[in-house]
Amino acid sequence: MSRIPLLLAAASLIAAAEPTITIDLALKAGSGDKPMVVAWVERTDGTFVRTLHMFSRDRKYFKDMTTWSAARAGQETDAAVDAVSGATVSWASHQKITVPATGLLGGDMVLRIEQRKDKGGHYKKDKYPIAADWRGVLISDRGYIASATVSVGR
Amino acid sequence: MLRTLAVILLAGGLLAAEPLTPHLFTVDAGKDFAFTPRFSGPGLTFGVGSLPDGLTFDPATGTVRGRPGIPGTYVIAITASNRGGTATSRIRLSVSGRADRDTAPAPDAAPDAAPVAAAVPPPPPPPAAPVGGEDEEEDVEDPMLASGSALAPWTDNQRRVIRNWFLPGAASLPAGDFYYRISHVGREDLAESPRTNLVGLDDDVKIGFMLGWSPVRSLTATLQRVNGRDLDVPTVDGEAVQYDTWEVLLQWQVLDQRGVRGMWSGPCDLSVVAGTSWMLRNHGAGDTSVDVGVVAERDLFDDRLRLGVGLWRAGLSAYDAAVGGTGGPDKKFPDEIGAAEDSGTTALGLTARFALGQHWYLLAESAIPVGGWKTDEGPSLATGIAYDTNTHEFAILLSNTANTAFNGVLTGGAKEMALPFFAFSITAYL
């Protein structure tokens, strides 16, 4: 029995199953200016890979996400960020986004999340290792995040 | 994709879905660890190279599991073989000797050769130190979150109270912020009282303004022009008087109780204020006063109620001094010639701000002269309601005085009117 059809079938199966990362972000209750939240991936040595999603469209304030801005400087275009930017999450509300994760699940990556509110807190040290068989992570009560469910689709 | 296909072709009948770069895991010494490489193919047999102390290998599944005991970095090579060939999966395991943020994921319950469907994620990792170095800046905590509870809906709006109607508040602006306010005080019959006239844009539009700026943290400067007056009352010299009052105050916030919870626990917001009022008269001459004070404010009931108390001293301006007989005989009201010669007024300030909801507030304020000039006129009073969008505040007030400048509130009052004054203000925070 020829193995070639099996190999081709397997290859097509792999090609169709492009991995994805889904972030379901829920914010705490609050008032005033809504916080900006950004998620990106970098290598374990700190090398910037790419932005997963920016929960804001106010480009003039992107620079205030200082950790993310410094990491992506010279590595990612503004157009690339615009493509993954969306509405700011309202207080006590949630948003769910799904992004391609091709090349991000190799086991040497780290998920970074930064949150900042105008004249409020600035949370920038959150790092979550991404292993090859990573199934995601559940973040609870961190800064302005009530919960963030990060899951992987394969 | 291309890497995966290359592995398939080279390995013949062995499908290896492993990436070509080593996995990286970190685990605390003595903590559970497990890893199962993802190989698929018929008739697989598994093997492993050297293992660190505390780990075992299951040849039936290829799983490495256990509790590594000795800190260090290890490379573990797991092989899978069948008649099609041999493939190797290498993992790099870093065993730390302390609690670390970058802990490994929860141990796998079973080997998994099929694509992993999106599943309920495991519990979150514990708080961790940053990967890659210890020179990163610390997080800036939001003091409103310090208590661990959700923010009250009016919390932020309460923090933006910079100045009450008469008197400065105790909270300074965040560094670099601006605010401006326009205000108007009037009554039905403006013609009867020149003291209801504010900045004389024309006879019917009297607008005062205020600017606030915080160059650095805890320091706020305000400039206001409120008591610009067109006085049609002839003086002893027979000349109509016009003058403006300009006021500059500097506020230094000594204590910040933002985020403190509890009825009477913790300090309050406390500021000291100093400044001057400068009265410009129509012939160009002017003079200044010295104004000082201290104010304390406290948020209560989850920031719903903000109470303030202050002790203020405002010196008489040259105009008041002149009519009081302590200065040069320049411009005077005929009925004020020979009045008391006290050099200023000391007053007690009381403020209250109550949140009806996220946007609506009730306001009440009083400046009670307790010594010096014009104490016989009684307190200046104001009450009203405000709508706060966090970037703007719109307030409507009733007051017993047209004087809203800090110095004028203390040293004059102008409370002879039987009817209350109607006032509104629009404040914008930038």
PDB file of N, CA, C and O in Angstrom, chain A residues 75-114:
ATOM      1  N   GLN A  75      10.732  46.776  14.983  1.00  0.00           N
ATOM      2  CA  GLN A  75      10.442  45.377  14.663  1.00  0.00           C
ATOM      3  C   GLN A  75       9.095  45.193  13.991  1.00  0.00           C
ATOM      4  O   GLN A  75       8.858  44.169  13.351  1.00  0.00           O
ATOM      5  N   GLU A  76       8.222  46.152  14.154  1.00  0.00           N
ATOM      6  CA  GLU A  76       6.845  45.987  13.672  1.00  0.00           C
ATOM      7  C   GLU A  76       6.360  47.335  13.180  1.00  0.00           C
ATOM      8  O   GLU A  76       6.591  48.368  13.821  1.00  0.00           O
ATOM      9  N   THR A  77       5.659  47.316  12.050  1.00  0.00           N
ATOM     10  CA  THR A  77       5.174  48.565  11.473  1.00  0.00           C
ATOM     11  C   THR A  77       3.872  48.988  12.132  1.00  0.00           C
ATOM     12  O   THR A  77       3.151  48.163  12.722  1.00  0.00           O
ATOM     13  N   ASP A  78       3.559  50.271  12.011  1.00  0.00           N
ATOM     14  CA  ASP A  78       2.290  50.771  12.535  1.00  0.00           C
ATOM     15  C   ASP A  78       1.123  50.127  11.796  1.00  0.00           C
ATOM     16  O   ASP A  78       0.065  49.893  12.384  1.00  0.00           O
ATOM     17  N   ALA A  79       1.335  49.847  10.529  1.00  0.00           N
ATOM     18  CA  ALA A  79       0.258  49.216   9.756  1.00  0.00           C
ATOM     19  C   ALA A  79      -0.050  47.826  10.305  1.00  0.00           C
ATOM     20  O   ALA A  79      -1.207  47.408  10.354  1.00  0.00           O
ATOM     21  N   ALA A  80       0.990  47.124  10.716  1.00  0.00           N
ATOM     22  CA  ALA A  80       0.779  45.789  11.282  1.00  0.00           C
ATOM     23  C   ALA A  80      -0.008  45.878  12.581  1.00  0.00           C
ATOM     24  O   ALA A  80      -0.846  45.025  12.869  1.00  0.00           O
ATOM     25  N   VAL A  81       0.269  46.908  13.368  1.00  0.00           N
ATOM     26  CA  VAL A  81      -0.455  47.078  14.624  1.00  0.00           C
ATOM     27  C   VAL A  81      -1.906  47.460  14.347  1.00  0.00           C
ATOM     28  O   VAL A  81      -2.831  46.980  15.006  1.00  0.00           O
ATOM     29  N   ASP A  82      -2.103  48.334  13.362  1.00  0.00           N
ATOM     30  CA  ASP A  82      -3.478  48.713  13.012  1.00  0.00           C
ATOM     31  C   ASP A  82      -4.312  47.499  12.638  1.00  0.00           C
ATOM     32  O   ASP A  82      -5.514  47.437  12.924  1.00  0.00           O
ATOM     33  N   ALA A  83      -3.651  46.532  12.009  1.00  0.00           N
ATOM     34  CA  ALA A  83      -4.391  45.346  11.565  1.00  0.00           C
ATOM     35  C   ALA A  83      -4.862  44.499  12.738  1.00  0.00           C
ATOM     36  O   ALA A  83      -5.791  43.707  12.595  1.00  0.00           O
ATOM     37  N   VAL A  84      -4.211  44.634  13.887  1.00  0.00           N
ATOM     38  CA  VAL A  84      -4.595  43.828  15.059  1.00  0.00           C
ATOM     39  C   VAL A  84      -5.109  44.702  16.188  1.00  0.00           C
ATOM     40  O   VAL A  84      -5.118  44.283  17.349  1.00  0.00           O
ATOM     41  N   SER A  85      -5.541  45.901  15.869  1.00  0.00           N
ATOM     42  CA  SER A  85      -6.092  46.794  16.896  1.00  0.00           C
ATOM     43  C   SER A  85      -7.601  46.736  16.843  1.00  0.00           C
ATOM     44  O   SER A  85      -8.204  46.620  15.777  1.00  0.00           O
ATOM     45  N   GLY A  86      -8.201  46.839  18.007  1.00  0.00           N
ATOM     46  CA  GLY A  86      -9.651  46.831  18.072  1.00  0.00           C
ATOM     47  C   GLY A  86     -10.127  47.779  19.146  1.00  0.00           C
ATOM     48  O   GLY A  86      -9.350  48.534  19.723  1.00  0.00           O
ATOM     49  N   ALA A  87     -11.385  47.728  19.412  1.00  0.00           N
ATOM     50  CA  ALA A  87     -11.999  48.652  20.359  1.00  0.00           C
ATOM     51  C   ALA A  87     -11.460  48.427  21.766  1.00  0.00           C
ATOM     52  O   ALA A  87     -11.082  47.312  22.137  1.00  0.00           O
ATOM     53  N   THR A  88     -11.438  49.507  22.521  1.00  0.00           N
ATOM     54  CA  THR A  88     -11.085  49.406  23.935  1.00  0.00           C
ATOM     55  C   THR A  88     -12.186  48.649  24.667  1.00  0.00           C
ATOM     56  O   THR A  88     -13.364  48.826  24.379  1.00  0.00           O
ATOM     57  N   VAL A  89     -11.795  47.810  25.585  1.00  0.00           N
ATOM     58  CA  VAL A  89     -12.777  47.062  26.353  1.00  0.00           C
ATOM     59  C   VAL A  89     -13.378  47.979  27.410  1.00  0.00           C
ATOM     60  O   VAL A  89     -12.650  48.682  28.119  1.00  0.00           O
ATOM     61  N   SER A  90     -14.679  47.988  27.499  1.00  0.00           N
ATOM     62  CA  SER A  90     -15.354  48.839  28.488  1.00  0.00           C
ATOM     63  C   SER A  90     -15.264  48.206  29.869  1.00  0.00           C
ATOM     64  O   SER A  90     -15.022  47.005  30.024  1.00  0.00           O
ATOM     65  N   TRP A  91     -15.439  49.053  30.858  1.00  0.00           N
ATOM     66  CA  TRP A  91     -15.442  48.558  32.227  1.00  0.00           C
ATOM     67  C   TRP A  91     -16.521  47.486  32.396  1.00  0.00           C
ATOM     68  O   TRP A  91     -17.626  47.610  31.871  1.00  0.00           O
ATOM     69  N   ALA A  92     -16.178  46.459  33.142  1.00  0.00           N
ATOM     70  CA  ALA A  92     -17.105  45.359  33.442  1.00  0.00           C
ATOM     71  C   ALA A  92     -17.649  44.710  32.178  1.00  0.00           C
ATOM     72  O   ALA A  92     -18.751  44.175  32.184  1.00  0.00           O
ATOM     73  N   SER A  93     -16.868  44.765  31.123  1.00  0.00           N
ATOM     74  CA  SER A  93     -17.264  44.118  29.870  1.00  0.00           C
ATOM     75  C   SER A  93     -16.141  43.196  29.410  1.00  0.00           C
ATOM     76  O   SER A  93     -15.062  43.182  29.989  1.00  0.00           O
ATOM     77  N   HIS A  94     -16.412  42.447  28.350  1.00  0.00           N
ATOM     78  CA  HIS A  94     -15.363  41.568  27.840  1.00  0.00           C
ATOM     79  C   HIS A  94     -15.375  41.584  26.325  1.00  0.00           C
ATOM     80  O   HIS A  94     -16.359  41.941  25.675  1.00  0.00           O
ATOM     81  N   GLN A  95     -14.252  41.218  25.782  1.00  0.00           N
ATOM     82  CA  GLN A  95     -14.082  41.057  24.342  1.00  0.00           C
ATOM     83  C   GLN A  95     -13.349  39.766  24.097  1.00  0.00           C
ATOM     84  O   GLN A  95     -12.486  39.362  24.879  1.00  0.00           O
ATOM     85  N   LYS A  96     -13.698  39.148  22.969  1.00  0.00           N
ATOM     86  CA  LYS A  96     -13.054  37.885  22.599  1.00  0.00           C
ATOM     87  C   LYS A  96     -12.475  38.034  21.208  1.00  0.00           C
ATOM     88  O   LYS A  96     -13.185  38.412  20.275  1.00  0.00           O
ATOM     89  N   ILE A  97     -11.207  37.791  21.088  1.00  0.00           N
ATOM     90  CA  ILE A  97     -10.556  37.874  19.783  1.00  0.00           C
ATOM     91  C   ILE A  97      -9.773  36.592  19.548  1.00  0.00           C
ATOM     92  O   ILE A  97      -9.334  35.919  20.480  1.00  0.00           O
ATOM     93  N   THR A  98      -9.649  36.243  18.257  1.00  0.00           N
ATOM     94  CA  THR A  98      -8.877  35.062  17.864  1.00  0.00           C
ATOM     95  C   THR A  98      -7.874  35.474  16.800  1.00  0.00           C
ATOM     96  O   THR A  98      -8.234  36.162  15.843  1.00  0.00           O
ATOM     97  N   VAL A  99      -6.637  35.074  16.993  1.00  0.00           N
ATOM     98  CA  VAL A  99      -5.577  35.454  16.066  1.00  0.00           C
ATOM     99  C   VAL A  99      -4.809  34.217  15.645  1.00  0.00           C
ATOM    100  O   VAL A  99      -4.748  33.229  16.392  1.00  0.00           O
ATOM    101  N   PRO A 100      -4.229  34.244  14.445  1.00  0.00           N
ATOM    102  CA  PRO A 100      -3.391  33.109  14.036  1.00  0.00           C
ATOM    103  C   PRO A 100      -2.186  32.986  14.958  1.00  0.00           C
ATOM    104  O   PRO A 100      -1.634  33.975  15.432  1.00  0.00           O
ATOM    105  N   ALA A 101      -1.819  31.736  15.204  1.00  0.00           N
ATOM    106  CA  ALA A 101      -0.691  31.498  16.096  1.00  0.00           C
ATOM    107  C   ALA A 101       0.419  30.731  15.407  1.00  0.00           C
ATOM    108  O   ALA A 101       1.263  30.121  16.066  1.00  0.00           O
ATOM    109  N   THR A 102       0.422  30.759  14.077  1.00  0.00           N
ATOM    110  CA  THR A 102       1.466  30.047  13.343  1.00  0.00           C
ATOM    111  C   THR A 102       2.833  30.587  13.731  1.00  0.00           C
ATOM    112  O   THR A 102       3.054  31.802  13.714  1.00  0.00           O
ATOM    113  N   GLY A 103       3.707  29.667  14.083  1.00  0.00           N
ATOM    114  CA  GLY A 103       5.051  30.062  14.451  1.00  0.00           C
ATOM    115  C   GLY A 103       5.212  30.522  15.885  1.00  0.00           C
ATOM    116  O   GLY A 103       6.315  30.868  16.296  1.00  0.00           O
ATOM    117  N   LEU A 104       4.147  30.518  16.637  1.00  0.00           N
ATOM    118  CA  LEU A 104       4.215  31.021  18.014  1.00  0.00           C
ATOM    119  C   LEU A 104       4.206  29.909  19.042  1.00  0.00           C
ATOM    120  O   LEU A 104       4.368  30.166  20.229  1.00  0.00           O
ATOM    121  N   LEU A 105       4.010  28.687  18.616  1.00  0.00           N
ATOM    122  CA  LEU A 105       3.830  27.599  19.581  1.00  0.00           C
ATOM    123  C   LEU A 105       5.006  26.639  19.550  1.00  0.00           C
ATOM    124  O   LEU A 105       4.850  25.443  19.763  1.00  0.00           O
ATOM    125  N   GLY A 106       6.163  27.187  19.267  1.00  0.00           N
ATOM    126  CA  GLY A 106       7.339  26.339  19.149  1.00  0.00           C
ATOM    127  C   GLY A 106       8.015  26.016  20.463  1.00  0.00           C
ATOM    128  O   GLY A 106       8.968  25.251  20.497  1.00  0.00           O
ATOM    129  N   GLY A 107       7.548  26.603  21.538  1.00  0.00           N
ATOM    130  CA  GLY A 107       8.129  26.237  22.819  1.00  0.00           C
ATOM    131  C   GLY A 107       9.176  27.203  23.318  1.00  0.00           C
ATOM    132  O   GLY A 107       9.692  27.033  24.422  1.00  0.00           O
ATOM    133  N   ASP A 108       9.512  28.226  22.547  1.00  0.00           N
ATOM    134  CA  ASP A 108      10.514  29.190  23.006  1.00  0.00           C
ATOM    135  C   ASP A 108       9.945  30.608  23.005  1.00  0.00           C
ATOM    136  O   ASP A 108      10.657  31.561  22.773  1.00  0.00           O
ATOM    137  N   MET A 109       8.666  30.691  23.272  1.00  0.00           N
ATOM    138  CA  MET A 109       7.991  31.976  23.233  1.00  0.00           C
ATOM    139  C   MET A 109       7.402  32.325  24.590  1.00  0.00           C
ATOM    140  O   MET A 109       7.233  31.456  25.458  1.00  0.00           O
ATOM    141  N   VAL A 110       7.113  33.604  24.739  1.00  0.00           N
ATOM    142  CA  VAL A 110       6.503  34.109  25.973  1.00  0.00           C
ATOM    143  C   VAL A 110       5.371  35.053  25.592  1.00  0.00           C
ATOM    144  O   VAL A 110       5.551  35.898  24.718  1.00  0.00           O
ATOM    145  N   LEU A 111       4.230  34.881  26.203  1.00  0.00           N
ATOM    146  CA  LEU A 111       3.106  35.798  26.018  1.00  0.00           C
ATOM    147  C   LEU A 111       3.265  36.958  26.992  1.00  0.00           C
ATOM    148  O   LEU A 111       3.450  36.738  28.191  1.00  0.00           O
ATOM    149  N   ARG A 112       3.213  38.176  26.477  1.00  0.00           N
ATOM    150  CA  ARG A 112       3.327  39.367  27.308  1.00  0.00           C
ATOM    151  C   ARG A 112       2.014  40.131  27.280  1.00  0.00           C
ATOM    152  O   ARG A 112       1.347  40.216  26.244  1.00  0.00           O
ATOM    153  N   ILE A 113       1.653  40.690  28.404  1.00  0.00           N
ATOM    154  CA  ILE A 113       0.451  41.528  28.492  1.00  0.00           C
ATOM    155  C   ILE A 113       0.793  42.799  29.259  1.00  0.00           C
ATOM    156  O   ILE A 113       1.412  42.733  30.317  1.00  0.00           O
ATOM    157  N   GLU A 114       0.381  43.910  28.722  1.00  0.00           N
ATOM    158  CA  GLU A 114       0.594  45.197  29.382  1.00  0.00           C
ATOM    159  C   GLU A 114      -0.735  45.924  29.477  1.00  0.00           C
ATOM    160  O   GLU A 114      -1.531  45.915  28.549  1.00  0.00           O
TER     161      GLU A 114
END
